[in-house]
Tab-separated table of N, CA, C and O and ligand atoms in Angstrom:
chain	number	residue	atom	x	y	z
A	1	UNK	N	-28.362	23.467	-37.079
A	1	UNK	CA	-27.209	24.346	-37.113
A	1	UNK	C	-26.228	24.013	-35.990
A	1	UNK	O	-26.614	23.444	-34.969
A	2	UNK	N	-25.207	24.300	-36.146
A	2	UNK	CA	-23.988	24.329	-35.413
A	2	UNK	C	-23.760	25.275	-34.987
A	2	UNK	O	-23.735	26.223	-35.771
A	3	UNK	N	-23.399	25.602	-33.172
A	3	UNK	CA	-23.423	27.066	-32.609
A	3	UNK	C	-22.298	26.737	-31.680
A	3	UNK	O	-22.060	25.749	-30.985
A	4	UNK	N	-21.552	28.104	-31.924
A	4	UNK	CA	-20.376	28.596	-31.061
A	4	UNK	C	-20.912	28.663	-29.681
A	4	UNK	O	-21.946	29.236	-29.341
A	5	UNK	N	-19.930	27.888	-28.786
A	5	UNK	CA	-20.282	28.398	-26.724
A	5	UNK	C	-18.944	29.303	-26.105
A	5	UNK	O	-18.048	29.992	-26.593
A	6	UNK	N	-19.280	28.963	-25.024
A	6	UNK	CA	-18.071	29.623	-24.566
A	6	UNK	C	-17.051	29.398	-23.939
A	6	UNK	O	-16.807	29.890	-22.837
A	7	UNK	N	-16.282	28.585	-24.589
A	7	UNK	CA	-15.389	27.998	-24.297
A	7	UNK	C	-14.613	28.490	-25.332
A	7	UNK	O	-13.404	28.305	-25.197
A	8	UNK	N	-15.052	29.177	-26.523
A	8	UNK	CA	-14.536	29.754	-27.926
A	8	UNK	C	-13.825	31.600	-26.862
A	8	UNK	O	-12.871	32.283	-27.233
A	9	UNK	N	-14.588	31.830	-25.783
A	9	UNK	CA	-14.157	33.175	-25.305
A	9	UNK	C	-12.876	33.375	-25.036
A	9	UNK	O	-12.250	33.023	-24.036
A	10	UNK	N	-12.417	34.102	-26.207
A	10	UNK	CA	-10.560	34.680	-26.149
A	10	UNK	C	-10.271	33.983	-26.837
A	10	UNK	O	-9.343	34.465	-27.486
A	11	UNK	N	-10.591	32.666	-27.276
A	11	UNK	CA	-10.005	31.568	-28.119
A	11	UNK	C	-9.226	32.509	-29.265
A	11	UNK	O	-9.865	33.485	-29.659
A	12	UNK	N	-7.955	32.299	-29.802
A	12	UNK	CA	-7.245	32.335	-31.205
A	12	UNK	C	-7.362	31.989	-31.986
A	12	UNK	O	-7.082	32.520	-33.061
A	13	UNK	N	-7.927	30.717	-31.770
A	13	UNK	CA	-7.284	29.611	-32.971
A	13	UNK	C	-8.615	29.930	-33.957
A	13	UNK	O	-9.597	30.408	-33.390
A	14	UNK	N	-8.680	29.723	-35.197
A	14	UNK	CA	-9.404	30.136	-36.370
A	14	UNK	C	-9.562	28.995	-37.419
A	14	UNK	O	-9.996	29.071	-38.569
A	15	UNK	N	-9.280	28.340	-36.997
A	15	UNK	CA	-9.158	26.542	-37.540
A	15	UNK	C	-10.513	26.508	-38.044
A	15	UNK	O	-10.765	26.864	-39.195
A	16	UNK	N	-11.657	25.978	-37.008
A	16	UNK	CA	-13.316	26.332	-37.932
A	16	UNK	C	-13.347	26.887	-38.875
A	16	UNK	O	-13.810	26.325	-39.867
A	17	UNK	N	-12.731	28.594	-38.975
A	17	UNK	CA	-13.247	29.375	-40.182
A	17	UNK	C	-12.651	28.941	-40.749
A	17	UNK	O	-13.307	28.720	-41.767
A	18	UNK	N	-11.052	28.331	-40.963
A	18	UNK	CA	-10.649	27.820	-42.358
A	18	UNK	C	-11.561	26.528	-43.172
A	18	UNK	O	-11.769	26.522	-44.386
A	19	UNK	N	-11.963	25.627	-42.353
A	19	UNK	CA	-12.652	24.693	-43.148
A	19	UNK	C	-14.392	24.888	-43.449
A	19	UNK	O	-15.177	24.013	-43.814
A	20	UNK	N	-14.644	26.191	-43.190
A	20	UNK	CA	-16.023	26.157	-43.014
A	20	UNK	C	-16.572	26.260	-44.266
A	20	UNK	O	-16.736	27.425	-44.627
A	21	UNK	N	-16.923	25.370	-45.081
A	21	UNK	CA	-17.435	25.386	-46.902
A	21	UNK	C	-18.229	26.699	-46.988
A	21	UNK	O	-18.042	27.537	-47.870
A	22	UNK	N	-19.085	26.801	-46.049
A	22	UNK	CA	-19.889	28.362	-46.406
A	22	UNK	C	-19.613	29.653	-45.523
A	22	UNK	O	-20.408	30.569	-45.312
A	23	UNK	N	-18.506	29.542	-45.123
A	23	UNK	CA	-17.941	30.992	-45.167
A	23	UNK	C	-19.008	31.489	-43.399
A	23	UNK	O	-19.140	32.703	-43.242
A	24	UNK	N	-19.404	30.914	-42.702
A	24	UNK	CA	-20.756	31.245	-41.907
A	24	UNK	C	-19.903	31.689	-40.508
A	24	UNK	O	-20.554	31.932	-39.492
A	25	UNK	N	-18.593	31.774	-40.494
A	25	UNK	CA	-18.287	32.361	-39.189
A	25	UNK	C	-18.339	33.943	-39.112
A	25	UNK	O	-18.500	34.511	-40.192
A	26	UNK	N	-18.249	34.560	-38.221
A	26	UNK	CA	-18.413	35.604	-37.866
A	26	UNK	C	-17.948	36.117	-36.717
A	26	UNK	O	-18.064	35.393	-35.728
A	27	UNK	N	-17.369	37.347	-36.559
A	27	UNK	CA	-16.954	37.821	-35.106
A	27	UNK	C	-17.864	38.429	-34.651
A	27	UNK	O	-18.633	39.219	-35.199
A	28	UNK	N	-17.780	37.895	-33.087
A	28	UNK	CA	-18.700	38.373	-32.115
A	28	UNK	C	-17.870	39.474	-31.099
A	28	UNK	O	-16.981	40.118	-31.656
A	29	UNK	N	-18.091	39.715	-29.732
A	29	UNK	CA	-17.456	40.308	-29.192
A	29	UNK	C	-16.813	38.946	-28.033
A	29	UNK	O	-17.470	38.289	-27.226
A	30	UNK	N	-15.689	38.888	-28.265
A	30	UNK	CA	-14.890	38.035	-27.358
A	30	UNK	C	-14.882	36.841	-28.173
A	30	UNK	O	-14.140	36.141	-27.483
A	31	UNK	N	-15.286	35.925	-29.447
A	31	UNK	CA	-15.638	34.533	-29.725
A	31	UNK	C	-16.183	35.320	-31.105
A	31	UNK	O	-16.476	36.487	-31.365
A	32	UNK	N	-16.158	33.748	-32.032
A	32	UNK	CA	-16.543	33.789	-33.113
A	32	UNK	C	-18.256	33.051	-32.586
A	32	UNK	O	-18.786	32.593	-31.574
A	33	UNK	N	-18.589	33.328	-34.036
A	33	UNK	CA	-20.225	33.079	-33.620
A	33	UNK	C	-20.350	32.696	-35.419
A	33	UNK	O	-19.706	33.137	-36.371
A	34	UNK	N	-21.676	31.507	-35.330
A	34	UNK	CA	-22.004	30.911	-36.521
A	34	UNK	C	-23.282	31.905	-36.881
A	34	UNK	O	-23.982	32.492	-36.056
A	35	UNK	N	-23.390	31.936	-38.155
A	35	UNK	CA	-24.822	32.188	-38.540
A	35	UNK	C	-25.845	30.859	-39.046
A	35	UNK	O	-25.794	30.212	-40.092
A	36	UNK	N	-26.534	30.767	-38.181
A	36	UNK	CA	-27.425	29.887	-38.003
A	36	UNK	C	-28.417	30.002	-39.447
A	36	UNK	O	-28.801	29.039	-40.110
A	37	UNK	N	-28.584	30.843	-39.606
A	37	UNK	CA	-29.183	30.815	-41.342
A	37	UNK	C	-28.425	30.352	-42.313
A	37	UNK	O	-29.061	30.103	-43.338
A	38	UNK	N	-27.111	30.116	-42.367
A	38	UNK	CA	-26.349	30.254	-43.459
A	38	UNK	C	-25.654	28.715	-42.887
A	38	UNK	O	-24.943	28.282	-43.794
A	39	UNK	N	-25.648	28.036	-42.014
A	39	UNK	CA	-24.688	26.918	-41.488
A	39	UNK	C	-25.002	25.637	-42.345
A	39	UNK	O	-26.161	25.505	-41.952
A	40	UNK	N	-24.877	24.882	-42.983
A	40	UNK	CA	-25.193	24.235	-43.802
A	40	UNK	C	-25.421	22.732	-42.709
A	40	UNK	O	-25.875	21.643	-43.058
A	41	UNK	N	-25.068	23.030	-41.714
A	41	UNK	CA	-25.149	21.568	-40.881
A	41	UNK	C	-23.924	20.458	-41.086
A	41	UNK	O	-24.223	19.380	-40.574
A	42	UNK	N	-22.680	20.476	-41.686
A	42	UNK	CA	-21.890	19.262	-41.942
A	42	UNK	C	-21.417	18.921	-41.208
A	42	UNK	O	-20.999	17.763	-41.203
A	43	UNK	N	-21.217	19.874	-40.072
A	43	UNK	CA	-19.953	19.052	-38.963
A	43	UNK	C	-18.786	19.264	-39.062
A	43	UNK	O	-17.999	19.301	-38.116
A	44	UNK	N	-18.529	19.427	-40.195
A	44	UNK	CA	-16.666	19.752	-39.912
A	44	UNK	C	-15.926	20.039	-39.614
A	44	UNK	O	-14.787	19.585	-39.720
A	45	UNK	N	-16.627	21.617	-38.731
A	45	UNK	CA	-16.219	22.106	-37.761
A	45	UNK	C	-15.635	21.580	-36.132
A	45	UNK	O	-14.688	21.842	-35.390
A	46	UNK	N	-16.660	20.825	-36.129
A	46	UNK	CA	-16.638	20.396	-34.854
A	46	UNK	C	-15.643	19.845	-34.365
A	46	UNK	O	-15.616	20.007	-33.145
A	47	UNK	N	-14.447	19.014	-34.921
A	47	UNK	CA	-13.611	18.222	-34.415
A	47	UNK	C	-12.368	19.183	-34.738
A	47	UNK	O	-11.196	18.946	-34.446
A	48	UNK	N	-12.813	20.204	-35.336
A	48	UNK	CA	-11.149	21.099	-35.991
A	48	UNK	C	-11.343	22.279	-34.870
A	48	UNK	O	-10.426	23.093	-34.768
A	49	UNK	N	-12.529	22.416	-33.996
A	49	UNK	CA	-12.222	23.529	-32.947
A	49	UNK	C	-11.423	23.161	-31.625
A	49	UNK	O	-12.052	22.908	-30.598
A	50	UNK	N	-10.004	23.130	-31.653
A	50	UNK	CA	-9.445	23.148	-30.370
A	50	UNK	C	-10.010	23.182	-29.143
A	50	UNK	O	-9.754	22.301	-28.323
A	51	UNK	N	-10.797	24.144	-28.885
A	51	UNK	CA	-11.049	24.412	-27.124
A	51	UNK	C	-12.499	23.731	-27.409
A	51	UNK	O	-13.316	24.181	-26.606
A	52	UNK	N	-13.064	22.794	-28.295
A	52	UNK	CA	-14.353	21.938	-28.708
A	52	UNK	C	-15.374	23.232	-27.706
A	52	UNK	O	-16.030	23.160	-26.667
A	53	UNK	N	-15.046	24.375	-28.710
A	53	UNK	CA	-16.480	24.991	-28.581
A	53	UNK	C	-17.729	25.353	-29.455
A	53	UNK	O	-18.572	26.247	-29.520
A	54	UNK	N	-17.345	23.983	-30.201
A	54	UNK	CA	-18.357	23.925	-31.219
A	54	UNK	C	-19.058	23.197	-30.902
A	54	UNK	O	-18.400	22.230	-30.516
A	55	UNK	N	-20.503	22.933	-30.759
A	55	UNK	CA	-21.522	21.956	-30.804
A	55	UNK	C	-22.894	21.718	-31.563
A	55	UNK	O	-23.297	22.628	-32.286
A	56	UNK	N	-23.725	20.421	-31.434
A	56	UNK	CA	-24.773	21.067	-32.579
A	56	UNK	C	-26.006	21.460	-31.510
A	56	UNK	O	-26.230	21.081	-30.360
A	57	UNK	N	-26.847	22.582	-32.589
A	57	UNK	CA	-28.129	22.785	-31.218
A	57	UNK	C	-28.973	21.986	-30.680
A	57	UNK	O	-29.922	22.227	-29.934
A	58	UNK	N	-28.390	20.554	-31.299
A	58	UNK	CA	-29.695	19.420	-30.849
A	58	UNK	C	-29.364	19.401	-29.278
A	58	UNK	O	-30.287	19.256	-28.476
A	59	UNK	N	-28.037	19.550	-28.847
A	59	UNK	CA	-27.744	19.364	-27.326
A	59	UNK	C	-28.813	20.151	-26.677
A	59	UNK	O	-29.730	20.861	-27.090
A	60	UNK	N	-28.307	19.717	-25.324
A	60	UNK	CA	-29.495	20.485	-24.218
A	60	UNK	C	-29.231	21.730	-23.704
A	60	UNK	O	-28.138	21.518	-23.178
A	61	UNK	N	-29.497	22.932	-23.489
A	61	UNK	CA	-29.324	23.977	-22.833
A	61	UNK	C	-28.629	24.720	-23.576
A	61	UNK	O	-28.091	25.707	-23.074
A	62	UNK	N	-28.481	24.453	-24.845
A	62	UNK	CA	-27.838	25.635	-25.686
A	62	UNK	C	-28.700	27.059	-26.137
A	62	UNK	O	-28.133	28.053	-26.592
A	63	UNK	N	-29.667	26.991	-25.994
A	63	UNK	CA	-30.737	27.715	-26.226
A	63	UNK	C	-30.224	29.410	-25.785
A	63	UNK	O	-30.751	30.240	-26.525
A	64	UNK	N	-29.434	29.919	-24.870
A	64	UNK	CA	-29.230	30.844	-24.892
A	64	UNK	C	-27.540	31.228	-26.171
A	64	UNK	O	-27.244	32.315	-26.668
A	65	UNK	N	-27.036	30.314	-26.278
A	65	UNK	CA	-25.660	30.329	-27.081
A	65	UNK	C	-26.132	30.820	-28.735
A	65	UNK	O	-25.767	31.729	-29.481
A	66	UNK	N	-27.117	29.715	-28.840
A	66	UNK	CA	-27.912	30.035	-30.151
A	66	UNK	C	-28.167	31.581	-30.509
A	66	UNK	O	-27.622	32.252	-31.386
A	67	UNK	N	-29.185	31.966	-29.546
A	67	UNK	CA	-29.623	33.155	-29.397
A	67	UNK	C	-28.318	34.303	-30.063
A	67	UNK	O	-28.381	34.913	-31.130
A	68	UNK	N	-27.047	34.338	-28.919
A	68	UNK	CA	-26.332	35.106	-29.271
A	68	UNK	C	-25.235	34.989	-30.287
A	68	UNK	O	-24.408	35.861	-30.554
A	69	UNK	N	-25.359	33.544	-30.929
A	69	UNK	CA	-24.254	33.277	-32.439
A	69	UNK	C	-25.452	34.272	-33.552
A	69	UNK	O	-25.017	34.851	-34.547
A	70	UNK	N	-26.498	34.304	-33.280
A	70	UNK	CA	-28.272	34.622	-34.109
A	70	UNK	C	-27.416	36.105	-33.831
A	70	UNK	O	-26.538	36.483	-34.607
A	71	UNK	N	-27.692	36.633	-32.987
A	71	UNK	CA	-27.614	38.357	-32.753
A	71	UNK	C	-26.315	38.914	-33.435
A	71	UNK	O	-26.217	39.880	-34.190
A	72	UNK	N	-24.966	37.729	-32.800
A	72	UNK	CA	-23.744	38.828	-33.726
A	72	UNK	C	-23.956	38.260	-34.803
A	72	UNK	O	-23.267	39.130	-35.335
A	73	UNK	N	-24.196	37.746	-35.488
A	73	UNK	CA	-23.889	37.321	-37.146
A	73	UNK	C	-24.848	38.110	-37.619
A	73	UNK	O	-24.615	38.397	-38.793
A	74	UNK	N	-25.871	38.604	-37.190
A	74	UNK	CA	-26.829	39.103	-37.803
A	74	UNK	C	-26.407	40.357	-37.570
A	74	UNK	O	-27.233	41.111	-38.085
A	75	UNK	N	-25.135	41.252	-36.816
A	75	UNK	CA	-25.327	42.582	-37.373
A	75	UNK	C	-23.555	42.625	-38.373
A	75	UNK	O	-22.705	43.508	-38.260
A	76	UNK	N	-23.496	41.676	-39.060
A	76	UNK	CA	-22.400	41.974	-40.209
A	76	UNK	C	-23.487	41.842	-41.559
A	76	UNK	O	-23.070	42.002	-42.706
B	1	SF4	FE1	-19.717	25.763	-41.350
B	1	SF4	FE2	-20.362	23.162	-41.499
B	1	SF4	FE3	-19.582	24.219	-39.175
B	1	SF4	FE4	-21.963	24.876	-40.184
B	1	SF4	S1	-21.335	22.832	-39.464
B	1	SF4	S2	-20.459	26.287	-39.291
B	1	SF4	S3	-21.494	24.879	-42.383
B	1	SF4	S4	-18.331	24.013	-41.027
C-alpha cells in the first residue's frame, strides 16, 4: 500500500484524489490519508502529489504514518 506522511499537513492540492482509480483517499484531520485495505498499489499517485507526500510502505520508518492513514480511513 501507498501511505500519506506529513508533509501532506495543510496541503490543498487534491491532485492524488483525482487520479486515484479506487476512490481510496480519505480525510483525516489536517491531511488526506489512504486506506490501506482498499489501495490497489499502482503508484500513480505518487508523482501527482505536489508536496511528494506520498510514499510506498516498503520505505523505512513509516510504520507510525501507516498506522494513522489505517485509523482515519477507517472511521468514514
Ligand atoms: Fe490510489 Fe493507486 Fe495511490 Fe493506492 S497507489 S492510493 S490505488 S492511486
Amino acid at each position: 500500500t501507498y501511505v500519506v506522511t506529513d508533509n501532506c499537513i495543510r496541503c490543498k492540492f487534491m491532485d492524488c484524489v483525482e487520479v486515484c482509480p479506487v476512490d481510496c483517499f480519505y480525510e483525516g484531520e489536517n491531511m488526506l490519508v489512504i486506506n490501506p485495505s482498499e489501495c490497489i498499489d499502482c503508484g500513480v499517485c505518487e508523482p501527482e502529489c505536489p508536496a511528494e507526500a506520498i510514499l510506498p510502505d516498503t520505505e523505512n520508518g513509516l510504520e507510525k504514518w501507516l498506522e494513522l492513514n489505517t485509523k482515519f480511513s477507517a472511521e468514514w
